[in-house]
Amino acid sequence: DQQVKQNSPSLSVQEGRISILNCDYTNSMFDYFLWYKKYPAEGPTFLISISSIKDKNEDGRFTVFLNKSAKHLSLHIVPSQPGDSAVYFCAAGGSQGNLIFGKGTKLSVKP
Amino acid sequence: EAQVTQNPRYLITVTGKKLTVTCSQNMNHEYMSWYRQDPGLGLRQIYYSMNVEVTDKGDVPEGYKVSRKEKRNFPLILESPSPNQTSLYFCASSMGGGARGYTFGSGTRLTVV
């Protein structure tokens, strides 16, 4: 049973607009949630994280929102740029190091 | 340069022939982990380690072994590889476990024929 779900395999957005990537989880015991970005032929790159005790974290153009009651988090990218085109993975875990990833969402930002 | 180094980058082997994929990090990280990436399945954790001599199973540990004798190294061992272990493998390390995010290596593409 998937503990971390990204239900949209792909998303296409126009340059300059907002990209919203969504993620749902089932385990309320997760301590942290993270977003990773992955280009082909490279390892995933850590983007932004949020603690389970917070509901928002912002870093430049990237903001992650956490709704614990809905077991849902989202990544907002504003404004979207063509260089943001990549696969984005949502991940959840605890302090032990057992980080669980979703299946990923491929974002395409069109000029 | 802070990095996680995996070797080899590409490997083609035959069923049943033991192999080891090496992983080394130079950031003095306590946590290390192995993942495999398969189409439509995302990244799945194989094993992880919180420190030297401390390892634990992830979601898909069957057919794999690991060891953590030194802090910097975390090799992945396939004692008897099978075709269903054909995959893209990533090693990762972290200072604070899931909280601070993992730094990933560039990946090892393994094909078992």
GROMACS .gro file of C-alpha atoms in nm, chain A residues 3-111:
model
  109
    3GLN     CA    1   0.213   0.561   0.189
    4VAL     CA    2   0.303   0.860  -0.029
    5LYS     CA    3   0.097   0.926  -0.339
    6GLN     CA    4   0.141   1.164  -0.626
    7ASN     CA    5  -0.170   1.113  -0.834
    8SER     CA    6  -0.072   1.330  -1.128
    9PRO     CA    7   0.198   1.170  -1.343
   10SER     CA    8   0.245   1.490  -1.540
   11LEU     CA    9   0.170   1.861  -1.536
   12SER     CA   10   0.213   2.122  -1.807
   13VAL     CA   11   0.234   2.493  -1.724
   14GLN     CA   12   0.306   2.810  -1.915
   15GLU     CA   13   0.621   3.002  -1.828
   16GLY     CA   14   0.553   3.272  -1.570
   17ARG     CA   15   0.246   3.100  -1.429
   18ILE     CA   16   0.213   2.905  -1.106
   19SER     CA   17   0.292   2.533  -1.090
   20ILE     CA   18   0.115   2.337  -0.818
   21LEU     CA   19   0.230   1.983  -0.747
   22ASN     CA   20   0.028   1.773  -0.508
   23CYS     CA   21   0.104   1.488  -0.274
   24ASP     CA   22  -0.105   1.280  -0.033
   25TYR     CA   23   0.014   1.056   0.246
   26THR     CA   24  -0.147   0.797   0.468
   27ASN     CA   25   0.083   0.773   0.771
   28SER     CA   26   0.017   1.045   1.028
   29MET     CA   27   0.342   0.956   1.205
   30PHE     CA   28   0.569   1.113   0.946
   31ASP     CA   29   0.788   1.385   1.096
   32TYR     CA   30   0.904   1.556   0.779
   33PHE     CA   31   0.800   1.605   0.423
   34LEU     CA   32   1.033   1.693   0.141
   35TRP     CA   33   1.031   1.773  -0.226
   36TYR     CA   34   1.300   1.661  -0.465
   37LYS     CA   35   1.365   1.757  -0.824
   38LYS     CA   36   1.516   1.513  -1.071
   39TYR     CA   37   1.660   1.565  -1.417
   40PRO     CA   38   1.725   1.266  -1.646
   41ALA     CA   39   2.058   1.090  -1.588
   42GLU     CA   40   2.109   1.268  -1.255
   43GLY     CA   41   2.033   1.189  -0.893
   44PRO     CA   42   1.741   1.364  -0.721
   45THR     CA   43   1.819   1.706  -0.577
   46PHE     CA   44   1.672   1.821  -0.249
   47LEU     CA   45   1.446   2.122  -0.301
   48ILE     CA   46   1.255   2.211   0.013
   49SER     CA   47   1.120   2.047   0.327
   50ILE     CA   48   0.862   2.107   0.595
   51SER     CA   49   0.828   1.978   0.947
   52SER     CA   50   0.502   1.812   1.046
   53ILE     CA   51   0.449   2.083   1.306
   54LYS     CA   52   0.438   2.358   1.046
   55ASP     CA   53   0.193   2.437   0.769
   56LYS     CA   54   0.407   2.641   0.534
   57ASN     CA   55   0.768   2.681   0.432
   58GLU     CA   56   0.899   2.918   0.170
   59ASP     CA   57   1.229   2.937  -0.016
   60GLY     CA   58   1.245   3.183  -0.300
   61ARG     CA   59   1.007   3.077  -0.576
   62PHE     CA   60   0.922   2.753  -0.394
   63THR     CA   61   0.661   2.719  -0.121
   64VAL     CA   62   0.543   2.399   0.040
   65PHE     CA   63   0.207   2.383   0.215
   66LEU     CA   64   0.109   2.110   0.458
   67ASN     CA   65  -0.250   2.027   0.551
   68LYS     CA   66  -0.225   1.764   0.822
   69SER     CA   67  -0.596   1.712   0.866
   70ALA     CA   68  -0.622   1.624   0.497
   71LYS     CA   69  -0.284   1.445   0.492
   72HIS     CA   70  -0.196   1.654   0.193
   73LEU     CA   71   0.095   1.868   0.089
   74SER     CA   72   0.164   2.077  -0.215
   75LEU     CA   73   0.455   2.250  -0.380
   76HIS     CA   74   0.397   2.586  -0.542
   77ILE     CA   75   0.645   2.727  -0.790
   78VAL     CA   76   0.594   3.092  -0.875
   79PRO     CA   77   0.679   3.205  -1.134
   80SER     CA   78   0.749   2.886  -1.325
   81GLN     CA   79   1.052   2.885  -1.553
   82PRO     CA   80   1.150   2.646  -1.835
   83GLY     CA   81   1.446   2.530  -1.623
   84ASP     CA   82   1.196   2.399  -1.369
   85SER     CA   83   1.097   2.125  -1.613
   86ALA     CA   84   1.186   1.801  -1.435
   87VAL     CA   85   1.033   1.517  -1.238
   88TYR     CA   86   0.932   1.622  -0.887
   89PHE     CA   87   0.918   1.369  -0.608
   90CYS     CA   88   0.736   1.413  -0.282
   91ALA     CA   89   0.890   1.227   0.013
   92ALA     CA   90   0.802   1.167   0.376
   93GLY     CA   91   0.991   1.025   0.667
   94GLY     CA   92   1.110   1.036   1.021
   95SER     CA   93   1.433   1.088   1.207
   96GLN     CA   94   1.541   0.727   1.154
   97GLY     CA   95   1.622   0.788   0.790
   98ASN     CA   96   1.349   0.581   0.631
   99LEU     CA   97   1.246   0.829   0.363
  100ILE     CA   98   0.953   0.715   0.146
  101PHE     CA   99   0.901   0.865  -0.197
  102GLY     CA  100   0.600   0.907  -0.418
  103LYS     CA  101   0.608   0.801  -0.783
  104GLY     CA  102   0.682   1.149  -0.910
  105THR     CA  103   0.516   1.414  -1.126
  106LYS     CA  104   0.676   1.527  -1.450
  107LEU     CA  105   0.651   1.904  -1.480
  108SER     CA  106   0.683   2.069  -1.820
  109VAL     CA  107   0.710   2.447  -1.829
  110LYS     CA  108   0.649   2.579  -2.178
  111PRO     CA  109   0.805   2.908  -2.294
   0.00000   0.00000   0.00000
